[in-house]
PDB file of N, CA and C in Angstrom:
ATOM      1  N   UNK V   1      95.702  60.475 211.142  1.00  0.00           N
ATOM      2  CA  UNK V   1      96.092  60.155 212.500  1.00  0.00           C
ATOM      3  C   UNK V   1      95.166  60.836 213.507  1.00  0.00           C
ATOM      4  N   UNK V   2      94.792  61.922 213.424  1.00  0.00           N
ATOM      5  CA  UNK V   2      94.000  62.873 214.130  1.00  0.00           C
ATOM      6  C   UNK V   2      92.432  61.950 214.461  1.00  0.00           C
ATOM      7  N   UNK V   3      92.099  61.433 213.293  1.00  0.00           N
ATOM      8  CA  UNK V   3      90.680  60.690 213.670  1.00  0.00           C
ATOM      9  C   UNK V   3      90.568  59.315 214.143  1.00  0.00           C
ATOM     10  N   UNK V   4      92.208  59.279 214.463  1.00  0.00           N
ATOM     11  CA  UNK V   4      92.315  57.370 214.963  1.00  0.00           C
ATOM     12  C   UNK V   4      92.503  56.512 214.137  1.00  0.00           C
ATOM     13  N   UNK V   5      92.570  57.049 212.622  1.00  0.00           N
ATOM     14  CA  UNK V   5      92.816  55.788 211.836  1.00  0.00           C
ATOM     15  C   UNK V   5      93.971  54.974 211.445  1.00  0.00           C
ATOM     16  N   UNK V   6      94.600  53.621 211.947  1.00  0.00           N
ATOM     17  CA  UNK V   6      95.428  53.694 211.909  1.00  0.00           C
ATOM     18  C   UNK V   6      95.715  52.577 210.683  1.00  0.00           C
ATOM     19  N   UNK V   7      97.292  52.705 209.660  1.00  0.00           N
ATOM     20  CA  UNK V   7      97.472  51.974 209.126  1.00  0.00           C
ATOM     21  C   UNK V   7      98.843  51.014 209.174  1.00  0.00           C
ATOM     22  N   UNK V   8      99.057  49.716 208.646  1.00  0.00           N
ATOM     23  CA  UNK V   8      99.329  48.868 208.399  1.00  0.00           C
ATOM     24  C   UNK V   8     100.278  48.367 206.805  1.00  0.00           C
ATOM     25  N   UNK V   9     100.831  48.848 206.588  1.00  0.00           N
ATOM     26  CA  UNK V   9     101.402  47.936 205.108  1.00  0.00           C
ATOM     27  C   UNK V   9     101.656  47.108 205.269  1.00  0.00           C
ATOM     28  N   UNK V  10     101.337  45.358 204.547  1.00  0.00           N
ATOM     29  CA  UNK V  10     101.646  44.413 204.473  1.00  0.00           C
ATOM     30  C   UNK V  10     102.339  44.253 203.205  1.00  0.00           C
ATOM     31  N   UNK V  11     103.291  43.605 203.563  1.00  0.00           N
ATOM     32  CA  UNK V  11     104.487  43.363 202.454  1.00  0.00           C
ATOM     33  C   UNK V  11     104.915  41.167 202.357  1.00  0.00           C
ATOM     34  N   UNK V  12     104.408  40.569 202.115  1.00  0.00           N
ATOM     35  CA  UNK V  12     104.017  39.293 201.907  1.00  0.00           C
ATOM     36  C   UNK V  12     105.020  38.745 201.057  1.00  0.00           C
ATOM     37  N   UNK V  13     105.601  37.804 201.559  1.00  0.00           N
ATOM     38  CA  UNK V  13     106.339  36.857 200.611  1.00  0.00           C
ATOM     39  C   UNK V  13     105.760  35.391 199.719  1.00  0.00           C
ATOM     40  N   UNK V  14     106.007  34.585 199.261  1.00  0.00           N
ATOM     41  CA  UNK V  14     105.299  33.849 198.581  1.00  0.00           C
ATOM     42  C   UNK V  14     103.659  33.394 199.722  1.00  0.00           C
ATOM     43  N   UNK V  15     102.781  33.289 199.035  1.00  0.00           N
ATOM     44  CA  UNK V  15     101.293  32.699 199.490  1.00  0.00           C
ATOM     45  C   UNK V  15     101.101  31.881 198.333  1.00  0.00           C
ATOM     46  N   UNK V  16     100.499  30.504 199.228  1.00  0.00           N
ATOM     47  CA  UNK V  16     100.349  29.323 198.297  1.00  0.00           C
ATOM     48  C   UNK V  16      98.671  30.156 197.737  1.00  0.00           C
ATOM     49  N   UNK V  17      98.601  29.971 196.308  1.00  0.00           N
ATOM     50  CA  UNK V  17      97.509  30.952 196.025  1.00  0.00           C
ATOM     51  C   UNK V  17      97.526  29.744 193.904  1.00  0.00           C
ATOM     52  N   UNK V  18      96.550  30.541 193.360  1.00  0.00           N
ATOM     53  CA  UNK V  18      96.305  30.039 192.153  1.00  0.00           C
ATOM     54  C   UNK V  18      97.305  30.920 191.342  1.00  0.00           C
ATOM     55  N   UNK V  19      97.563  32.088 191.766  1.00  0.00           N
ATOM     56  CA  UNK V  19      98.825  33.154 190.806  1.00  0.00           C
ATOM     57  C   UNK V  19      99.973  32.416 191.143  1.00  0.00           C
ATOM     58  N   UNK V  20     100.173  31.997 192.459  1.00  0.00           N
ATOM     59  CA  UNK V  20     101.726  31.651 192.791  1.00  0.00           C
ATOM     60  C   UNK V  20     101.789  30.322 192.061  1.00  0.00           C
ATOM     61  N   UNK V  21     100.975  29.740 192.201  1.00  0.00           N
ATOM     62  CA  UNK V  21     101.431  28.312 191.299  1.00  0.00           C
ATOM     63  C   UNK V  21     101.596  28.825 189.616  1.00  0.00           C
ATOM     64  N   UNK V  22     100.888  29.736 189.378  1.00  0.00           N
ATOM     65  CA  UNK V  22     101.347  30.200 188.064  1.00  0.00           C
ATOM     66  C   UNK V  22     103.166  30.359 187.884  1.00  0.00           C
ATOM     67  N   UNK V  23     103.180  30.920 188.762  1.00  0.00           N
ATOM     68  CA  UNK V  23     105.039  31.091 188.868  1.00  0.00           C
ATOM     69  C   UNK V  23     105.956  30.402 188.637  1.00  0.00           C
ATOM     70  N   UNK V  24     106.858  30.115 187.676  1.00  0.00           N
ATOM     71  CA  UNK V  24     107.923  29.137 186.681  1.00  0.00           C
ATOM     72  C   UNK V  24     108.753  29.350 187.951  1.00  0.00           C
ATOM     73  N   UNK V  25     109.522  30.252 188.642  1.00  0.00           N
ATOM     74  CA  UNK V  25     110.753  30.375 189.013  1.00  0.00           C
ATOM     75  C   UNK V  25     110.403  29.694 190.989  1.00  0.00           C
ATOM     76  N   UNK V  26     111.567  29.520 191.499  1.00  0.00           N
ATOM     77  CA  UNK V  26     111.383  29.626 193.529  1.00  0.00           C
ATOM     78  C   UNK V  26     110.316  29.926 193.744  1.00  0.00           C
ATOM     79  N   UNK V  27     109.790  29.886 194.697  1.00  0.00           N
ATOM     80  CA  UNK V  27     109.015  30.286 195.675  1.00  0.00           C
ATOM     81  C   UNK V  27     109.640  30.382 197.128  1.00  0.00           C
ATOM     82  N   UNK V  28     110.723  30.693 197.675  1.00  0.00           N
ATOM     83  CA  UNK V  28     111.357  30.040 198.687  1.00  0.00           C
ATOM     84  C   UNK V  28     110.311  30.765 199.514  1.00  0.00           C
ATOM     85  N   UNK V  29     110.224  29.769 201.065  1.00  0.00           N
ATOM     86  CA  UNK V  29     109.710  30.202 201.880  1.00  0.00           C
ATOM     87  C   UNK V  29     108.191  30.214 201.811  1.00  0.00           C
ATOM     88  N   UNK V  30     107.328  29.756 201.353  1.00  0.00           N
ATOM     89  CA  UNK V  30     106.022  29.868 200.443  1.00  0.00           C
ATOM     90  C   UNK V  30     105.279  29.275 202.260  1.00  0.00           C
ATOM     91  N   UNK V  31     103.850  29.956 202.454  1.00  0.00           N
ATOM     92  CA  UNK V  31     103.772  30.074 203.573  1.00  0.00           C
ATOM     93  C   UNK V  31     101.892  29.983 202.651  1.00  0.00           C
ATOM     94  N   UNK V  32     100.975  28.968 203.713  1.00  0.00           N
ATOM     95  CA  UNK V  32      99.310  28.334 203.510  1.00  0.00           C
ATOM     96  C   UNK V  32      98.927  29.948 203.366  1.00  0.00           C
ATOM     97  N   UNK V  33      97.395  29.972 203.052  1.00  0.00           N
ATOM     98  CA  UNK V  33      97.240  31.454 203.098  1.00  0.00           C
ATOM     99  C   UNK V  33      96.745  31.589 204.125  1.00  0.00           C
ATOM    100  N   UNK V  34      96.769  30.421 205.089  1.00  0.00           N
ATOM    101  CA  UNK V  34      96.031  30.422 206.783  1.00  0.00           C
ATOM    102  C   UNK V  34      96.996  31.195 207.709  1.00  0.00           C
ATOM    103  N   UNK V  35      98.127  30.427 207.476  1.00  0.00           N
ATOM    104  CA  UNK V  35      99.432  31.096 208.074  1.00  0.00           C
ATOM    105  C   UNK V  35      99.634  32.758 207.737  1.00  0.00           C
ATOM    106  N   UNK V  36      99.833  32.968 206.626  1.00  0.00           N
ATOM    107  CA  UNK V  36      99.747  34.446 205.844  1.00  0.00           C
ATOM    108  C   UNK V  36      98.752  35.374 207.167  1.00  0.00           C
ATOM    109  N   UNK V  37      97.199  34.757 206.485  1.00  0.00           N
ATOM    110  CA  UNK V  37      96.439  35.270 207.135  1.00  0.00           C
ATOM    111  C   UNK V  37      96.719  35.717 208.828  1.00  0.00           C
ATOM    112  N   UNK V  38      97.185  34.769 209.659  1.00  0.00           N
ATOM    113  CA  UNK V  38      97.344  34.666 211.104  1.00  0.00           C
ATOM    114  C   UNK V  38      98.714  35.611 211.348  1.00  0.00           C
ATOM    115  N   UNK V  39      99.395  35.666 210.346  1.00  0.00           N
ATOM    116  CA  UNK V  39     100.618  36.953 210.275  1.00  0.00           C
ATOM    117  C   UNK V  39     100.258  38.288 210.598  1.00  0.00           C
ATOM    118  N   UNK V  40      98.926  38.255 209.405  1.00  0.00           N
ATOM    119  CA  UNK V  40      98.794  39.907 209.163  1.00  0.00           C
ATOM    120  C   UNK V  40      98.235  40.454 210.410  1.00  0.00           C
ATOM    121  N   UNK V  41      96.864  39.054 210.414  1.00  0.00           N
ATOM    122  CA  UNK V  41      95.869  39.934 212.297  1.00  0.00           C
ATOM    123  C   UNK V  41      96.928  40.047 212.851  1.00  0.00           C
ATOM    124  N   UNK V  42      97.844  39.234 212.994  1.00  0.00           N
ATOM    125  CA  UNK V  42      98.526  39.281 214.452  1.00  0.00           C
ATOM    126  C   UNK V  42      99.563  40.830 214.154  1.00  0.00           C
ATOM    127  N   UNK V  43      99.809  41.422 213.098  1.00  0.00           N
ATOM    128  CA  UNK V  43     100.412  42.739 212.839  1.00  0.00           C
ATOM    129  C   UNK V  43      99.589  43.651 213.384  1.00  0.00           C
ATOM    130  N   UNK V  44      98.670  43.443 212.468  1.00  0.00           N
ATOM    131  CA  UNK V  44      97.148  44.513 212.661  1.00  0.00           C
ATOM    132  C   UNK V  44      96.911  44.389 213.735  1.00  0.00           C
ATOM    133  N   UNK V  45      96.471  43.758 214.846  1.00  0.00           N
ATOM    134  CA  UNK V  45      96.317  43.204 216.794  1.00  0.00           C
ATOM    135  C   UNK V  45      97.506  44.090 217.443  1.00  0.00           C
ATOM    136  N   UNK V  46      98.659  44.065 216.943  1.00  0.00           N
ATOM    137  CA  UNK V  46      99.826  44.757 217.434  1.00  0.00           C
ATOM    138  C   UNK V  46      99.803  46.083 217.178  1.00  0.00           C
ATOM    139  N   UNK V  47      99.207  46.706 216.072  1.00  0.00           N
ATOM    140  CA  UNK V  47      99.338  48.069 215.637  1.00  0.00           C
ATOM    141  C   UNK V  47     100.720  48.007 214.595  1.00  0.00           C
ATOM    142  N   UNK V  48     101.373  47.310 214.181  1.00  0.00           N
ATOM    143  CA  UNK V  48     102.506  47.102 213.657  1.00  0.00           C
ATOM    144  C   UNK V  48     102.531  47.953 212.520  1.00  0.00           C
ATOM    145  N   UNK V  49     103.431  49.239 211.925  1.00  0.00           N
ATOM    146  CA  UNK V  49     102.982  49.994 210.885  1.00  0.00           C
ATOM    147  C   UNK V  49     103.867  49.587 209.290  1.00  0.00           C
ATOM    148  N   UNK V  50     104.558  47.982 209.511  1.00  0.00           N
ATOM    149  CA  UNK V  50     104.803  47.205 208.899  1.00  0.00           C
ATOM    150  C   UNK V  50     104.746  45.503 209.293  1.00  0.00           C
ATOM    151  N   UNK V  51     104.202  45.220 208.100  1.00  0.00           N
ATOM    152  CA  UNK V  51     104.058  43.879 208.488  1.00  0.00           C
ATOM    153  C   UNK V  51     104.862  43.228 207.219  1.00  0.00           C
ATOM    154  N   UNK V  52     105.997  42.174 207.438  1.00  0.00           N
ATOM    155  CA  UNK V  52     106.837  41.615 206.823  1.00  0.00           C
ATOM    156  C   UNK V  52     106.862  40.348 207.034  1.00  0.00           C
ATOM    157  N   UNK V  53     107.052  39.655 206.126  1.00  0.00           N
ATOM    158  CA  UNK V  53     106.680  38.036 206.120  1.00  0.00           C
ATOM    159  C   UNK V  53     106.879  37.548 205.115  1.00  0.00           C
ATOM    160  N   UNK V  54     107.708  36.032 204.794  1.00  0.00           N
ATOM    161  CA  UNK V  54     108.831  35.195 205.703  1.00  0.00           C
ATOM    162  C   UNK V  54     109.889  35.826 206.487  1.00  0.00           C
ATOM    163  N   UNK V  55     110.077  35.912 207.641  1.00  0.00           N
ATOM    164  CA  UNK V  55     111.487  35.815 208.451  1.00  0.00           C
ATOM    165  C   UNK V  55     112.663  36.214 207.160  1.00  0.00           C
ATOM    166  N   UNK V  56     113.084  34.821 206.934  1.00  0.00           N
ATOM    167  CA  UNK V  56     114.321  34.923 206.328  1.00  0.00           C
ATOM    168  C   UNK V  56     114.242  35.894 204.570  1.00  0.00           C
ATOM    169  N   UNK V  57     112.807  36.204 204.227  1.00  0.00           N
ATOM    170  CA  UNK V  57     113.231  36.999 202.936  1.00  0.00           C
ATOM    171  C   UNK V  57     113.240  38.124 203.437  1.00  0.00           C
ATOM    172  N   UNK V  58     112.584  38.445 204.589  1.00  0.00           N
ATOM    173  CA  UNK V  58     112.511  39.879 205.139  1.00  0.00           C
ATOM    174  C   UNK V  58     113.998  40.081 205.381  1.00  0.00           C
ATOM    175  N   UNK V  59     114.897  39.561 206.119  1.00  0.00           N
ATOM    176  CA  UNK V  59     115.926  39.941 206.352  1.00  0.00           C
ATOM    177  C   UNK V  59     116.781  39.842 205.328  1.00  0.00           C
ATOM    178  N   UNK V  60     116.370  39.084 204.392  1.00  0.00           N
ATOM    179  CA  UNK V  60     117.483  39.241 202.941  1.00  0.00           C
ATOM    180  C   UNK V  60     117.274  40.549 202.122  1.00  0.00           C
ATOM    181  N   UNK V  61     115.973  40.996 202.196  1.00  0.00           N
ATOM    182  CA  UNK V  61     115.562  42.236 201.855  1.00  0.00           C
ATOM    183  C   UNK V  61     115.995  43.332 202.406  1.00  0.00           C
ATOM    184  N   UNK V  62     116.078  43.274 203.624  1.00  0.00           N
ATOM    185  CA  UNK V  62     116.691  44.327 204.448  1.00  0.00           C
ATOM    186  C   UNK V  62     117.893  44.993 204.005  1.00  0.00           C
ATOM    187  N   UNK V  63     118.793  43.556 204.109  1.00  0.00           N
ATOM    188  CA  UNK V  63     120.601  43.721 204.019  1.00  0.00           C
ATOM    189  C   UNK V  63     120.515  44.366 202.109  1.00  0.00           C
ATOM    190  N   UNK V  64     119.854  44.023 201.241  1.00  0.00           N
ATOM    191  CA  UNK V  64     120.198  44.284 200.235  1.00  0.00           C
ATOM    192  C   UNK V  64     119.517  46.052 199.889  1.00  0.00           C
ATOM    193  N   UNK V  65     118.602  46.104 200.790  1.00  0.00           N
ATOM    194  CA  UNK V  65     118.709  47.948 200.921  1.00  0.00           C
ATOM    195  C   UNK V  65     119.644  48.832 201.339  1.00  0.00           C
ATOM    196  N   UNK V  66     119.994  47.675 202.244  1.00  0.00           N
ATOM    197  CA  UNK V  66     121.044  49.059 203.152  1.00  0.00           C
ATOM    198  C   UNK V  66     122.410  49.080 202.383  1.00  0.00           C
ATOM    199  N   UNK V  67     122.808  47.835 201.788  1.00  0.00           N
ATOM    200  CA  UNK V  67     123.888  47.818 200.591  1.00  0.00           C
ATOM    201  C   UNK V  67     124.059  49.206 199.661  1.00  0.00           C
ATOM    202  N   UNK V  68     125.096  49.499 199.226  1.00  0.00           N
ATOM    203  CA  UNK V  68     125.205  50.369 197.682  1.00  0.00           C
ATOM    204  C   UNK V  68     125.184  49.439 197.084  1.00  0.00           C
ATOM    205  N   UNK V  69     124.258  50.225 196.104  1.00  0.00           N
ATOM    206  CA  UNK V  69     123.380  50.139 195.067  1.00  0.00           C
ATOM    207  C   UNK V  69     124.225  48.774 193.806  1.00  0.00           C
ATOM    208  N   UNK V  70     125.224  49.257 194.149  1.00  0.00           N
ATOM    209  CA  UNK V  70     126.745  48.248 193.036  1.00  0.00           C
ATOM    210  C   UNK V  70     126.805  46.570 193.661  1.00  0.00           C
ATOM    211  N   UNK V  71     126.965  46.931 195.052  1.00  0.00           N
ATOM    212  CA  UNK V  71     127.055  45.359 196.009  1.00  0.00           C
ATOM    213  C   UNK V  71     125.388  44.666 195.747  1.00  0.00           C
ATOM    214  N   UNK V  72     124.171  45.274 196.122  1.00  0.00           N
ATOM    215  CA  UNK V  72     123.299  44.882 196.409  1.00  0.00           C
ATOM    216  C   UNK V  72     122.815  44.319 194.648  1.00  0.00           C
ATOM    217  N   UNK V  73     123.426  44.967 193.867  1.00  0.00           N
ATOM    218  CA  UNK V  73     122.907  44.043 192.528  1.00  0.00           C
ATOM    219  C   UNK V  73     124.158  43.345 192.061  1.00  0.00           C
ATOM    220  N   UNK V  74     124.897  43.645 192.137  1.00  0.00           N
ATOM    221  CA  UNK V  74     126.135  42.227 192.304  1.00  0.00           C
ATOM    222  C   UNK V  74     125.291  40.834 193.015  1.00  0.00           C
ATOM    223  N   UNK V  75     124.636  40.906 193.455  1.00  0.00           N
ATOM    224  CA  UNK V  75     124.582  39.926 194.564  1.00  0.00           C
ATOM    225  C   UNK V  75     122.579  39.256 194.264  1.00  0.00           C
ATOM    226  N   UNK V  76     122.315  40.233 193.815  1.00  0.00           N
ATOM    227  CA  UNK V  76     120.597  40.230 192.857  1.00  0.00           C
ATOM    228  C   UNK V  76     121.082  39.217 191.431  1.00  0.00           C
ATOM    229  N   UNK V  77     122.074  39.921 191.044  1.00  0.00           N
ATOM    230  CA  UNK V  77     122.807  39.063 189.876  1.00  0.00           C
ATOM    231  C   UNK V  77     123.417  38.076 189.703  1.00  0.00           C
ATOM    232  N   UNK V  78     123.924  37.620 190.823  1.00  0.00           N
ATOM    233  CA  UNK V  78     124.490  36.399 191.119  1.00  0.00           C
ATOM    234  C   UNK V  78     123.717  35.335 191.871  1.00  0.00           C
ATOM    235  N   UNK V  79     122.557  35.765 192.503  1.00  0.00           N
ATOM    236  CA  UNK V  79     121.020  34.968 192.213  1.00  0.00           C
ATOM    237  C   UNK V  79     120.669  34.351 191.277  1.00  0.00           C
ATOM    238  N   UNK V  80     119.617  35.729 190.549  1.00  0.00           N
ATOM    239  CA  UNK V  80     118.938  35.608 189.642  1.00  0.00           C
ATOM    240  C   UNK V  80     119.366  35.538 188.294  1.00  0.00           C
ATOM    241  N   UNK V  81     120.702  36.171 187.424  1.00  0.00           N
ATOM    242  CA  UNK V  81     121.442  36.147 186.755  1.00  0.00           C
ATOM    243  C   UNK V  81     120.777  37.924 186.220  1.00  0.00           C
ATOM    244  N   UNK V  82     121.731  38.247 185.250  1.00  0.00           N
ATOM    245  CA  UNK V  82     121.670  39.564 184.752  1.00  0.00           C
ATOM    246  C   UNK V  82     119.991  39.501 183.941  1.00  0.00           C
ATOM    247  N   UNK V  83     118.853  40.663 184.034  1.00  0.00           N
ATOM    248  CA  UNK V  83     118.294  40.568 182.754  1.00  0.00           C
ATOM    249  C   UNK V  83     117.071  39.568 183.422  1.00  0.00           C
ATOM    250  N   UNK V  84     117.207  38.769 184.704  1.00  0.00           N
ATOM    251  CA  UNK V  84     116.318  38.101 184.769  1.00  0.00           C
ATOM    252  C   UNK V  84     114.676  38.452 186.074  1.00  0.00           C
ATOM    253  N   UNK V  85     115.795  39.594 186.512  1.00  0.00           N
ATOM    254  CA  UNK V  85     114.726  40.441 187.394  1.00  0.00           C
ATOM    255  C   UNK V  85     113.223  41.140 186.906  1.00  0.00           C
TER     256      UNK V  85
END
C-alpha cells in the first residue's frame, strides 16, 4: 500500500471459454469473455478491492456464507445433491 500498489481480486462466474464448454453440469449465468472482460476494467477503473460477477451468483454466494454452516449445505445439497460438490 505504501508504494501505491493497488489490488483487485476477481472472483468470475461462468466465462464462455474452451474449459467451460468442457463442463457436463449448469453453467447458469455464463457471460462472452467480452462482457467478463468489460466487468473486470470497469472494477479495476473503480479501484474496486473485489470484483464479483454474475449479479445473481454473487448474491447467492453471499447469503450462503453468512448462513450456519448446517442451513447453507442443506441448501448446497438440495441443489447439487449430497457427494456431488
Amino acid at each position: 500500500k505504501h508504494d501505491g500498489i493497488k489490488v483487485s481480486m476477481v472472483y468470475p462466474g461462468f466465462v464462455k471459454s474452451d474449459l467451460s464448454d468442457q463442463f457436463i453440469s449448469d453453467r447458469p449465468f455464463m457471460l462472452t469473455p467480452e462482457k467478463a472482460a468489460d466487468i473486470v476494467v470497469n472494477g479495476i477503473e473503480k479501484q474496486k478491492p473485489s470484483i464479483t460477477f454474475p449479479f445473481p451468483l454473487n448474491v447467492g454466494t453471499w447469503f450462503l456464507s453468512v448462513m450456519p454452516a448446517r442451513i447453507s449445505d442443506f441448501f448446497m445439497n438440495l441443489l447439487f445433491g449430497a457427494g456431488k460438490r
